[in-house]
Coordinates of N, CA and C and ligand atoms in Angstrom, one line a residue:
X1 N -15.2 -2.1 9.1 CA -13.7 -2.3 9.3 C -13.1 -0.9 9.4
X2 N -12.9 -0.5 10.7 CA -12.1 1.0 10.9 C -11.1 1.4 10.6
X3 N -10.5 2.4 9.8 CA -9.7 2.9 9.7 C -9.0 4.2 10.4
X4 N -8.2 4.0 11.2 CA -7.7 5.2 11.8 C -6.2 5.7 11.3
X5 N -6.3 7.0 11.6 CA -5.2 7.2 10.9 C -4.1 7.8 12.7
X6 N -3.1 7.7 12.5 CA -2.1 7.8 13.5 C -0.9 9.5 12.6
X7 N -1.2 10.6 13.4 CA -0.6 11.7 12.9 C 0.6 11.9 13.8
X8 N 2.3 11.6 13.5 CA 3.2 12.0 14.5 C 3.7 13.4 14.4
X9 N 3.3 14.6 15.5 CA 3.4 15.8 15.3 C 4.2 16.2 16.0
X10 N 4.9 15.3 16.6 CA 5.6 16.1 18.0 C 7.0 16.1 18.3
X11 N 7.5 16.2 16.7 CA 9.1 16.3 16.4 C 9.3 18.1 16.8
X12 N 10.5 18.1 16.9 CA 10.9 19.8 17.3 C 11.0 20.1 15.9
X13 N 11.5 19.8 14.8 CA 11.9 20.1 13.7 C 13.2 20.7 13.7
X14 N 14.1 20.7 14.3 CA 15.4 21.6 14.4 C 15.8 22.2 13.5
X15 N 16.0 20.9 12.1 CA 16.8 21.3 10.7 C 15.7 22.2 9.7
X16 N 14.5 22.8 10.8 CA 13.4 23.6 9.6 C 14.4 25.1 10.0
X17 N 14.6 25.1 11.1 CA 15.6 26.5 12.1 C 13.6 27.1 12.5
X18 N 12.8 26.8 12.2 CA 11.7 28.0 12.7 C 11.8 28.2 14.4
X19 N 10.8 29.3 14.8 CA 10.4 28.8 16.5 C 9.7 28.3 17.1
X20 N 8.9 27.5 16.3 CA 7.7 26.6 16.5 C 7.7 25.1 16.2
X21 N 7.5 24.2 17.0 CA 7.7 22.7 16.6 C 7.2 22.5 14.9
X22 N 8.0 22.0 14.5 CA 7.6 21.5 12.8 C 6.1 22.0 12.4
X23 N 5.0 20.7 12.8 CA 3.8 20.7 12.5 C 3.2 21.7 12.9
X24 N 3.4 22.7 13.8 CA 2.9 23.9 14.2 C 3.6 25.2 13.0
X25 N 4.3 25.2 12.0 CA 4.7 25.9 11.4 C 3.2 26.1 10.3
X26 N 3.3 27.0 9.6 CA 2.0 27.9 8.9 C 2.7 27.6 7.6
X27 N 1.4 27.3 7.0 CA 1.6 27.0 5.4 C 0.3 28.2 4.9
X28 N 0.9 28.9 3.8 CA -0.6 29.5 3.4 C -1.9 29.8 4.4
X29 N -1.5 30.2 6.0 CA -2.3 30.8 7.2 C -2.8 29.1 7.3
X30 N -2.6 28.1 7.4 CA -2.4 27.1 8.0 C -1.7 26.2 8.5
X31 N -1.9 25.5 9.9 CA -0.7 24.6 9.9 C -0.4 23.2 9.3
X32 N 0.6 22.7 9.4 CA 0.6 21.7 8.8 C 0.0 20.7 9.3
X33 N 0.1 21.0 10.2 CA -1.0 19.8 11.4 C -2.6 19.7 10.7
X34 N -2.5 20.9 10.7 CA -4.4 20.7 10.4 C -4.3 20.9 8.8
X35 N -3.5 21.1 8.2 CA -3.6 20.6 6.5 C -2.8 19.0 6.1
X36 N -2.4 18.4 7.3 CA -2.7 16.9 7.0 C -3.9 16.1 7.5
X37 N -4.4 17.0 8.7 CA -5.9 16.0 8.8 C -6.3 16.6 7.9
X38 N -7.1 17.2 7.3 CA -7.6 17.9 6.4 C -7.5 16.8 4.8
X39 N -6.2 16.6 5.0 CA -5.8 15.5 3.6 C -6.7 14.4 3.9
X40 N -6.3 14.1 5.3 CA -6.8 12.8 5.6 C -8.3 12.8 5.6
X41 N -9.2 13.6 6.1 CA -10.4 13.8 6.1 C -10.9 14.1 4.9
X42 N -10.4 14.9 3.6 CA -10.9 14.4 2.6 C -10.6 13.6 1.8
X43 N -9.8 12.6 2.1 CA -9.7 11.0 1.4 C -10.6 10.9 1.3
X44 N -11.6 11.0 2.4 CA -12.9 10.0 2.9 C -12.6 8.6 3.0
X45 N -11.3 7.9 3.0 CA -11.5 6.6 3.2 C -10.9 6.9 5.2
X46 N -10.7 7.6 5.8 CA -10.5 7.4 7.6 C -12.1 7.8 8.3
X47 N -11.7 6.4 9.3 CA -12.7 6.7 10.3 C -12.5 7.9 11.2
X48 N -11.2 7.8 11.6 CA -10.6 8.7 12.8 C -9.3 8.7 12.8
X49 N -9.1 10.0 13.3 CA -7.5 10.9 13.5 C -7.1 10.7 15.0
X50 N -5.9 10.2 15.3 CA -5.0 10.5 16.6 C -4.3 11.0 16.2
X51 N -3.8 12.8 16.8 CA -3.1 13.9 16.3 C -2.0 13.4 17.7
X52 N -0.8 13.4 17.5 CA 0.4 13.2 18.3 C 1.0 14.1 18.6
X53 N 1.4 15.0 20.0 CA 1.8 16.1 19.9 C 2.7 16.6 20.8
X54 N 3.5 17.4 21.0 CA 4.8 17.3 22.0 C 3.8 17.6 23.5
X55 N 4.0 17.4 24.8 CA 3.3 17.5 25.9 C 2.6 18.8 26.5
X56 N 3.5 19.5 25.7 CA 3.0 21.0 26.8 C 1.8 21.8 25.7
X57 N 1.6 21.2 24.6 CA 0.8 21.6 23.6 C -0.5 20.8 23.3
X58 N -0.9 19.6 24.1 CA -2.1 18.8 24.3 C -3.3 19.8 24.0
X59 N -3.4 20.4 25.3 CA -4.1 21.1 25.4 C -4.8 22.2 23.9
X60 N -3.5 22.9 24.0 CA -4.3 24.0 23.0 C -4.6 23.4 21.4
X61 N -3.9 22.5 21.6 CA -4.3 21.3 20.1 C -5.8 21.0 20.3
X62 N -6.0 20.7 21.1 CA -7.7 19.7 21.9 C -8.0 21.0 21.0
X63 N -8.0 22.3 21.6 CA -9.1 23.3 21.9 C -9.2 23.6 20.5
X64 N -8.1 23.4 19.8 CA -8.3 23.9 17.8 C -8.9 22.8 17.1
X65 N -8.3 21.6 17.9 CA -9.0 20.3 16.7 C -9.6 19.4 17.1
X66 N -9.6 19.2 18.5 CA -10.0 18.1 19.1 C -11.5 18.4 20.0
X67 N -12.0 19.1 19.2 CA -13.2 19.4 19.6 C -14.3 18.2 18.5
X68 N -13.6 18.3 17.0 CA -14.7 17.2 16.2 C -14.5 15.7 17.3
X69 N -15.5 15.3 16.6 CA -15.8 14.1 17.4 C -14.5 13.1 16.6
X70 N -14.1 13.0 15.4 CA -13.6 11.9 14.7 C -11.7 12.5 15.5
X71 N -11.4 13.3 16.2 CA -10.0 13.5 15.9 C -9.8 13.3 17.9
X72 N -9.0 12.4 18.0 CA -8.3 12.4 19.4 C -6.6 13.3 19.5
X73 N -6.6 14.1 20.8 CA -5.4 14.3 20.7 C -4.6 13.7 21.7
X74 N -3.3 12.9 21.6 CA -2.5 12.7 22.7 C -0.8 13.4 22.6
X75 N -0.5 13.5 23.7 CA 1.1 13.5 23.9 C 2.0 12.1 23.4
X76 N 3.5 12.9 22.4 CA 4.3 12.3 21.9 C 5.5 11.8 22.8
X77 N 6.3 11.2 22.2 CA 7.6 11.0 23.0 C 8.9 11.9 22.2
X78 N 9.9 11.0 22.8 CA 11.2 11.8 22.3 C 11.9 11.7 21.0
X79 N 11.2 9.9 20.0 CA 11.7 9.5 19.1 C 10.5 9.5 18.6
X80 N 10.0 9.6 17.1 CA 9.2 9.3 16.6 C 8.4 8.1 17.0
X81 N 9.2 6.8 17.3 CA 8.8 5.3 17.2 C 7.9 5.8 18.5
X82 N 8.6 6.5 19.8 CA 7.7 6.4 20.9 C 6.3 6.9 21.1
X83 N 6.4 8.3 19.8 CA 5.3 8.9 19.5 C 4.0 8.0 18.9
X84 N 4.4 6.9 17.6 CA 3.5 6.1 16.8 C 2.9 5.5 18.0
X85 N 4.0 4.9 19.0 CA 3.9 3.9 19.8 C 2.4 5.0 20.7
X86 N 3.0 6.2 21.2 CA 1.0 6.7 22.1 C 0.2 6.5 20.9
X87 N 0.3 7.3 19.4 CA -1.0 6.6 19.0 C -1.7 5.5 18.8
X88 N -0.6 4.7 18.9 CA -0.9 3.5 18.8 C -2.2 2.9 19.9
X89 N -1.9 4.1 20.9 CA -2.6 3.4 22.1 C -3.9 3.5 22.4
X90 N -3.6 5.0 21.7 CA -5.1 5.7 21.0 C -5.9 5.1 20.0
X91 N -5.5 4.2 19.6 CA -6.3 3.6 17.9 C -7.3 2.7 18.2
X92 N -7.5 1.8 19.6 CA -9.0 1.2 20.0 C -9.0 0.1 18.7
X93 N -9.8 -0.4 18.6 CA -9.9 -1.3 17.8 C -10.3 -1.3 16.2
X94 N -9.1 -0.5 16.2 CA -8.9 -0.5 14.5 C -8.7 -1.1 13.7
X95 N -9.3 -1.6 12.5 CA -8.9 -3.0 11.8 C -8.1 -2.8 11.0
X96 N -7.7 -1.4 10.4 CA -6.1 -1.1 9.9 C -5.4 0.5 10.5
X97 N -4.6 0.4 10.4 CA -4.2 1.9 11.2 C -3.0 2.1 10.0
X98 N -3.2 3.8 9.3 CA -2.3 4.4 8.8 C -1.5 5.0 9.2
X99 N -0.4 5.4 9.3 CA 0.7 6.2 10.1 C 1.1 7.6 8.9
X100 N 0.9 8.5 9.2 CA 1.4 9.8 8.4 C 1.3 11.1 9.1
X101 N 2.8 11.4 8.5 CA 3.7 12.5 9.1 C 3.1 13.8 8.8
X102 N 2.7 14.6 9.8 CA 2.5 16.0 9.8 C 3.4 16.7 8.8
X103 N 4.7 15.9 8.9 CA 5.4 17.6 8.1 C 4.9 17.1 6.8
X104 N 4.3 16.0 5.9 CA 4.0 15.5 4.9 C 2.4 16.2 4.3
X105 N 2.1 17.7 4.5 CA 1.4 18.7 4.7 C 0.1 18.5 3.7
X106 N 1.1 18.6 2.3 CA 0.6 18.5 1.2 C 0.2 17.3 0.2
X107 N 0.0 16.2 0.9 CA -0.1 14.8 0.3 C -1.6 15.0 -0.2
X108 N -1.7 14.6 -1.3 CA -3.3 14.4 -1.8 C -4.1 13.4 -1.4
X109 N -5.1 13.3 -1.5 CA -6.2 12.6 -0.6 C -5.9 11.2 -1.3
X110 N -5.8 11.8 -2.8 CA -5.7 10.5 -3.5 C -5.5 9.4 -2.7
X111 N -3.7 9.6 -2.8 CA -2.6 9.2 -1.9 C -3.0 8.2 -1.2
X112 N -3.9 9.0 -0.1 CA -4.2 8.6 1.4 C -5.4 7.3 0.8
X113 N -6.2 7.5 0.0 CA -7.3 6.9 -0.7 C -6.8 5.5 -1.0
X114 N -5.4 6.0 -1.6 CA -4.7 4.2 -2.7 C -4.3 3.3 -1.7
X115 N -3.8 4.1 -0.8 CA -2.9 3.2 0.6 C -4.1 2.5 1.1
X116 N -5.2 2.7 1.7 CA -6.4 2.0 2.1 C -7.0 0.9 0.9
X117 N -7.3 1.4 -0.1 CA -7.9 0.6 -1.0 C -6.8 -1.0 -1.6
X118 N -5.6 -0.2 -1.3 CA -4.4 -1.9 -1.1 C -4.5 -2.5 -0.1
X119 N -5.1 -1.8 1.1 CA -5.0 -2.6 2.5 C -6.4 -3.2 2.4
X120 N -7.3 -2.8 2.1 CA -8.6 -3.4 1.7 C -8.7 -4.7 0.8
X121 N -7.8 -4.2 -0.2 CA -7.6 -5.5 -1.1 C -6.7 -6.7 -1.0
X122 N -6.1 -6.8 0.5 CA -5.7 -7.6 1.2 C -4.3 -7.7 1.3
X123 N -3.8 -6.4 1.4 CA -2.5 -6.2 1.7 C -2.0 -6.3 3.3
X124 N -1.1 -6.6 3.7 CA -0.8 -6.3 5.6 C -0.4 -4.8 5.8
X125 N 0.5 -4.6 4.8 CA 1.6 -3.4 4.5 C 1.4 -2.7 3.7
X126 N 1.5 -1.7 3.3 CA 1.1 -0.6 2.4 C 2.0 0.5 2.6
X127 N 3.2 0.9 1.3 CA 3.7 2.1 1.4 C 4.1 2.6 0.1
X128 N 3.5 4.1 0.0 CA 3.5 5.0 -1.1 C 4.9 5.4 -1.3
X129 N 5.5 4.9 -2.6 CA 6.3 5.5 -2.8 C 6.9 6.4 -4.3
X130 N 8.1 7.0 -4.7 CA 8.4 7.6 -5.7 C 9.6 7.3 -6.6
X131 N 10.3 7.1 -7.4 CA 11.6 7.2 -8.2 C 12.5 7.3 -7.5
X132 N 13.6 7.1 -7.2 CA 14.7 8.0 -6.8 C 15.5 8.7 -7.8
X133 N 15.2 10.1 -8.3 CA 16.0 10.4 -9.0 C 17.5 11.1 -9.4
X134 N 18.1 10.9 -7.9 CA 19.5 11.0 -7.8 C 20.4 9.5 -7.8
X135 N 21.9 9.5 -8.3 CA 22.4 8.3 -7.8 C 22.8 8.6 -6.0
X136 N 22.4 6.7 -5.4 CA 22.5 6.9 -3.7 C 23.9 6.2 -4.0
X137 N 24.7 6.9 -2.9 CA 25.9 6.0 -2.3 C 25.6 5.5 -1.3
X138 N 26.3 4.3 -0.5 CA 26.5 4.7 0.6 C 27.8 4.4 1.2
X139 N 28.3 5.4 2.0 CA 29.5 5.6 2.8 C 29.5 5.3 4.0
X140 N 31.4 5.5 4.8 CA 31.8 4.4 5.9 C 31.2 5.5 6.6
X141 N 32.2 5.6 7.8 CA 32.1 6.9 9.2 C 32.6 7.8 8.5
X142 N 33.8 7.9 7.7 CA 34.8 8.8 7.3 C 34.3 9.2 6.0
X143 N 33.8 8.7 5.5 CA 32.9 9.9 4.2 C 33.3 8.9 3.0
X144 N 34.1 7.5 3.2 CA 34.6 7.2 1.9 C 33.7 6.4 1.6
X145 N 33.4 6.6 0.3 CA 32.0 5.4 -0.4 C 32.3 3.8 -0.4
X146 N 31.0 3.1 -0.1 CA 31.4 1.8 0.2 C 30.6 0.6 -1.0
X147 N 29.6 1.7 -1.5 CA 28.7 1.4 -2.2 C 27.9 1.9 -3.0
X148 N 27.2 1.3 -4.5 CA 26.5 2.1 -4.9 C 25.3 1.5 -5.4
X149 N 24.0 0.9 -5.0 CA 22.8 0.3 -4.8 C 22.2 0.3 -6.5
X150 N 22.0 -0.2 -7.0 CA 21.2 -0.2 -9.0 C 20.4 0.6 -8.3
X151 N 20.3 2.5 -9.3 CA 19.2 3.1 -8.8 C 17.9 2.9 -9.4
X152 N 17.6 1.8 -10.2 CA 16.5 1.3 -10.5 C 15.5 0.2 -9.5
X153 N 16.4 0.3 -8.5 CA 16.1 -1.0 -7.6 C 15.6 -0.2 -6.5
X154 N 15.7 0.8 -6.3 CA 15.4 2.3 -5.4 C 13.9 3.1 -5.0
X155 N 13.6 3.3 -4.0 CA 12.9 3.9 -4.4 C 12.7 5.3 -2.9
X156 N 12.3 6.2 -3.0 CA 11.9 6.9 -1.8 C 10.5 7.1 -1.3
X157 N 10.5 6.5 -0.1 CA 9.5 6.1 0.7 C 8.8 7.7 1.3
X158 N 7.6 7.8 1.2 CA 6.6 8.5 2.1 C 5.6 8.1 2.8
X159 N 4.3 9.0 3.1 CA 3.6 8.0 3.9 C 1.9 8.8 3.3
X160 N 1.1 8.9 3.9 CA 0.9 7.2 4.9 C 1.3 6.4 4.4
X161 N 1.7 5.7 5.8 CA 2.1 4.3 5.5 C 0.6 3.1 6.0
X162 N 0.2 2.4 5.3 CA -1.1 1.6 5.9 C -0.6 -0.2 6.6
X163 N -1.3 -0.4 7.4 CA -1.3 -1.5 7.8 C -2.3 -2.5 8.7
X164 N -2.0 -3.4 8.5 CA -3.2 -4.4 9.3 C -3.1 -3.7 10.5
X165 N -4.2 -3.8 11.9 CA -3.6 -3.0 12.7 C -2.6 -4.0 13.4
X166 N -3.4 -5.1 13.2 CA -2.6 -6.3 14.6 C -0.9 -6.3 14.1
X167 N -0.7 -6.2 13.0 CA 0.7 -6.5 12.3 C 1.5 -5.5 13.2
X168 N 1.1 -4.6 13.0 CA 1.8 -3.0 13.4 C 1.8 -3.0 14.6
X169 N 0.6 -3.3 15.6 CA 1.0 -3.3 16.9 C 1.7 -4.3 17.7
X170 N 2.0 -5.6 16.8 CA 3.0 -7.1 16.8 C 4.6 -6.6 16.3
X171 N 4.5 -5.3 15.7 CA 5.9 -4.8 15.1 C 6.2 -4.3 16.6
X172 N 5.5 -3.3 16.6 CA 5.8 -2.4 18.0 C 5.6 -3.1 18.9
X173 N 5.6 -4.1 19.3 CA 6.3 -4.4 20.7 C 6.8 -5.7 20.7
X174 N 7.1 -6.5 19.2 CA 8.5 -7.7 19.3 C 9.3 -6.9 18.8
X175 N 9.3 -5.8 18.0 CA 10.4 -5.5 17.8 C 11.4 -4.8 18.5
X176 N 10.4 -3.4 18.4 CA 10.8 -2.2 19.9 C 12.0 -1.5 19.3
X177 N 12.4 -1.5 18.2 CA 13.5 -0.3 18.0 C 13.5 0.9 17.5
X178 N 14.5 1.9 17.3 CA 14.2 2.9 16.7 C 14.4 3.0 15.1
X179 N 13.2 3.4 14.4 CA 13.4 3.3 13.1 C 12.8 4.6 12.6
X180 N 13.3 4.8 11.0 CA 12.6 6.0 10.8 C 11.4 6.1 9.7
X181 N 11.2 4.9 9.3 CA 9.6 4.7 9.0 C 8.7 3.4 9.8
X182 N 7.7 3.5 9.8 CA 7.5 1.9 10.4 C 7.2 0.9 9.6
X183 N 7.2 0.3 8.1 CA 7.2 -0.3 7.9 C 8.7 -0.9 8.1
X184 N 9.9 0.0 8.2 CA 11.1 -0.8 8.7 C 10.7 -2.0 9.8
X185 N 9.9 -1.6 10.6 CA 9.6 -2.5 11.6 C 8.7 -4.1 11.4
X186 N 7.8 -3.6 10.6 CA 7.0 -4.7 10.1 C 7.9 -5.6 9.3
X187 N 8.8 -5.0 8.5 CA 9.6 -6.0 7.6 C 10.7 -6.5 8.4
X188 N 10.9 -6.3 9.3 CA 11.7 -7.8 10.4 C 11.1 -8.3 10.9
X189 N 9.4 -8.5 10.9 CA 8.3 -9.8 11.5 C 8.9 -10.4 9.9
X190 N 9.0 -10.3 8.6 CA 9.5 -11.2 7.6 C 8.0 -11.1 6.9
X191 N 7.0 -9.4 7.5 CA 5.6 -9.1 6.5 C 6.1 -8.7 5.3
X192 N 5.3 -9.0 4.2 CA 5.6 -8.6 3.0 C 4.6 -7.1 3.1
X193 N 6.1 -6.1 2.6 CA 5.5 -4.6 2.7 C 5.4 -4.5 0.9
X194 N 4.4 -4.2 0.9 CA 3.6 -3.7 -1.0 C 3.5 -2.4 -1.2
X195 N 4.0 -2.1 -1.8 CA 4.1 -0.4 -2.5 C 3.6 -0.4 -3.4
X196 N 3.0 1.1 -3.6 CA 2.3 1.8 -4.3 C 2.6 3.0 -4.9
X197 N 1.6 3.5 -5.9 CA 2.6 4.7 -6.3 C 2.0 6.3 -5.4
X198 N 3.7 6.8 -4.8 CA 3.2 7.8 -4.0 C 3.1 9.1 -5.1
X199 N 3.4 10.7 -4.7 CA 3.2 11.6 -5.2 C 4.1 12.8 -4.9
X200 N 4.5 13.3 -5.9 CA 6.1 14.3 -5.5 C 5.1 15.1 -4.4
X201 N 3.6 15.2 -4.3 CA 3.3 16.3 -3.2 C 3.7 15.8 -2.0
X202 N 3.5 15.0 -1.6 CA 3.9 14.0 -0.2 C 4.9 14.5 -0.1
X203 N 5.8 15.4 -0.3 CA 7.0 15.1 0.1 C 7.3 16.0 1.7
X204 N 8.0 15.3 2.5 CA 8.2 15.3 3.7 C 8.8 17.4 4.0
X205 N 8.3 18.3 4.4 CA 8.6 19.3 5.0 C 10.0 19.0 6.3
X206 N 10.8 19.5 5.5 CA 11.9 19.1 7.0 C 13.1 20.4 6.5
X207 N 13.5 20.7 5.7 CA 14.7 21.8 5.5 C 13.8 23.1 5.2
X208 N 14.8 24.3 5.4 CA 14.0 25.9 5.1 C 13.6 25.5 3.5
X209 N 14.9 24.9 2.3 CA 14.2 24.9 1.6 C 12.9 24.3 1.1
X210 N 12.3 23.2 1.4 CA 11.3 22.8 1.4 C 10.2 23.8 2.0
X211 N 10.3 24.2 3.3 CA 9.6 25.0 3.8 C 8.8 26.8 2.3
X212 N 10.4 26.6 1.3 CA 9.8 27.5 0.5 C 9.3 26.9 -0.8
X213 N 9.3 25.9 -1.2 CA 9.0 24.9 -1.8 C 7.2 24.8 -1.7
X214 N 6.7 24.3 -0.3 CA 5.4 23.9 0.1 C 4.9 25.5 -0.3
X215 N 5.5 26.7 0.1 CA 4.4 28.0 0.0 C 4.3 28.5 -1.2
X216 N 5.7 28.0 -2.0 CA 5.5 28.5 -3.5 C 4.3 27.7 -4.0
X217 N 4.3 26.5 -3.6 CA 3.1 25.8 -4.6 C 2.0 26.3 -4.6
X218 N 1.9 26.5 -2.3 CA 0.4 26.6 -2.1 C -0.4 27.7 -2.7
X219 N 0.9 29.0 -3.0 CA 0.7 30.4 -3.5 C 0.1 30.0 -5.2
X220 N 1.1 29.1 -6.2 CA 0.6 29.2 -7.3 C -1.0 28.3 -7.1
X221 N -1.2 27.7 -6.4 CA -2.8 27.0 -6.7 C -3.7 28.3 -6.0
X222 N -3.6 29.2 -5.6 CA -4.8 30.0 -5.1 C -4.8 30.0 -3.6
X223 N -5.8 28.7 -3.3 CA -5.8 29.0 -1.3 C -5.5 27.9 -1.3
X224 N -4.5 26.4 -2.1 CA -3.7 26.2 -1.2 C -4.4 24.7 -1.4
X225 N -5.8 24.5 -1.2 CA -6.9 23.8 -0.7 C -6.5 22.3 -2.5
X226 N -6.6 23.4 -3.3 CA -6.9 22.4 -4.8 C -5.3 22.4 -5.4
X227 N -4.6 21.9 -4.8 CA -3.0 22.0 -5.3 C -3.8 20.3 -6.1
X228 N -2.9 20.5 -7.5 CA -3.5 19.5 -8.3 C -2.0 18.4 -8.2
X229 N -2.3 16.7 -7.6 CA -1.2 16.2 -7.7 C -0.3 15.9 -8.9
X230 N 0.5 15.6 -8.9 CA 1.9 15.6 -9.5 C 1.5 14.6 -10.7
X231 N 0.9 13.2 -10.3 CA 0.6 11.9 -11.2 C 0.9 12.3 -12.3
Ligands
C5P1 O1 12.0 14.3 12.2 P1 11.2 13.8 11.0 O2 11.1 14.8 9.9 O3 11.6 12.4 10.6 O4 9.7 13.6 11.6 C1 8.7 13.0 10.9 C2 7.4 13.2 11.6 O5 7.4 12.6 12.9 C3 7.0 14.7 11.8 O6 5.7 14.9 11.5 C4 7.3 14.9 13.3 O7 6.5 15.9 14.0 C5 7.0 13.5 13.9 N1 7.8 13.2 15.1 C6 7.1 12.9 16.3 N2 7.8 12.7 17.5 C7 9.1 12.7 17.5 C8 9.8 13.0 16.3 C9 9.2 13.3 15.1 O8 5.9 12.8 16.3 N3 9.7 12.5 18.7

């Protein structure tokens, strides 16, 4: 039963400010790109990587990573969903397909290990998540609050996200919208999405501060490689 994992790399990153698309940014003399296969590869629970990547960078991606046999590279779109949507195309007959975010650098294999072993144990849906430990509002257009959610009821989502594959690729094309995780999508087929517990390492690379965040850690663990999870 295959597991492939689906990498979306081919966001610009704007709000990081660097000059290089997100996942191409350097953690500890690596990128993030290749220190989330790297996560993913030593799970040991993936068969194979489709690394997703903006068009004009196919190429020199192939030539760094896509030389092992287990990792494909294709070109992304303009929205995340259209990106999942090429690997999706790439994933061949996969009996579950994980979805996880390049800027998500530092996620521990564990992680990647628990999401599989729920999908194995006969889950459709699978997503790691953590506490929220702020109170969430939410507000109109104009800033004035309209609501305030029990933040026990809360939680903040990362990824991988895992799924049956047929489910996922039955999301992506009855549903077809833009969302900003995909289990949003699975959960308007009316799938039951099961969470798990994620890891403050997962957490998503997207602001400068984060960006100083990821290298302080990778600096206090040595090379970066044995950052010990949060659990
Ligand atoms: O923009 P955001 O931080 O939500 O992006 C999450 C992940 O999705 C990143 O790894 C980014 O490279 C990827 N992405 C993509 N294609 C896009 C936009 C984002 O692969 N068009």
């Amino acid at each position: 039963m295959s597991v492939v994992a689906l990498v979306p790399a081919a966001g610009r990153g704007v709000r990081l400010g660097e000059d290089v698309p997100k996942a191409f940014v350097e953690l500890g003399g690596r990128t993030m790109l290749a220190r989330a296969v790297d996560g993913l590869r030593d799970s040991g629970a993936i068969d194979r990587v489709v690394v997703i990547v903006p068009p004009e960078m196919v190429a020199e991606v192939r030539a760094d990573l896509g030389s092992a046999e287990d990792v494909v590279v294709v070109a992304g779109g303009s929205e995340r969903t259209d990106s999942v949507r090429a690997g999706l195309a790439g994933a061949g007959d996969a009996r579950f397909v994980l979805v996880h975010d390049a800027a998500r650098a530092l996620t521990p294999p564990s992680v990647i290990a628990r999401v599989v072993a729920q999908l194995r144990a006969g889950s459709s849906a699978v997503i790691p998540v953590v506490p929220v430990t702020d109170t969430i509002k939410s507000v109109d257009a104009f800033g004035a609050v309209t609501g305030t959610p029990q933040r026990s009821d809360l939680r903040a989502v990362q990824t991988p996200q895992g799924f049956d594959a047929a489910i996922l690729r039955r999301a992506y094309d009855e549903v077809g919208a833009v969302a900003t995780d995909d289990a949003a999508l699975v959960e308007r087929l009316g799938v039951t999405v099961q969470t798990i517990e994620g890891d403050a390492l997962a957490f998503k690379v997207t602001t400068p501060h984060d960006l100083v965040l990821a290298r302080a850690l990778l600096n206090g663990s040595g090379s970066g490689r044995e950052l010990s999870s949060c659990e």
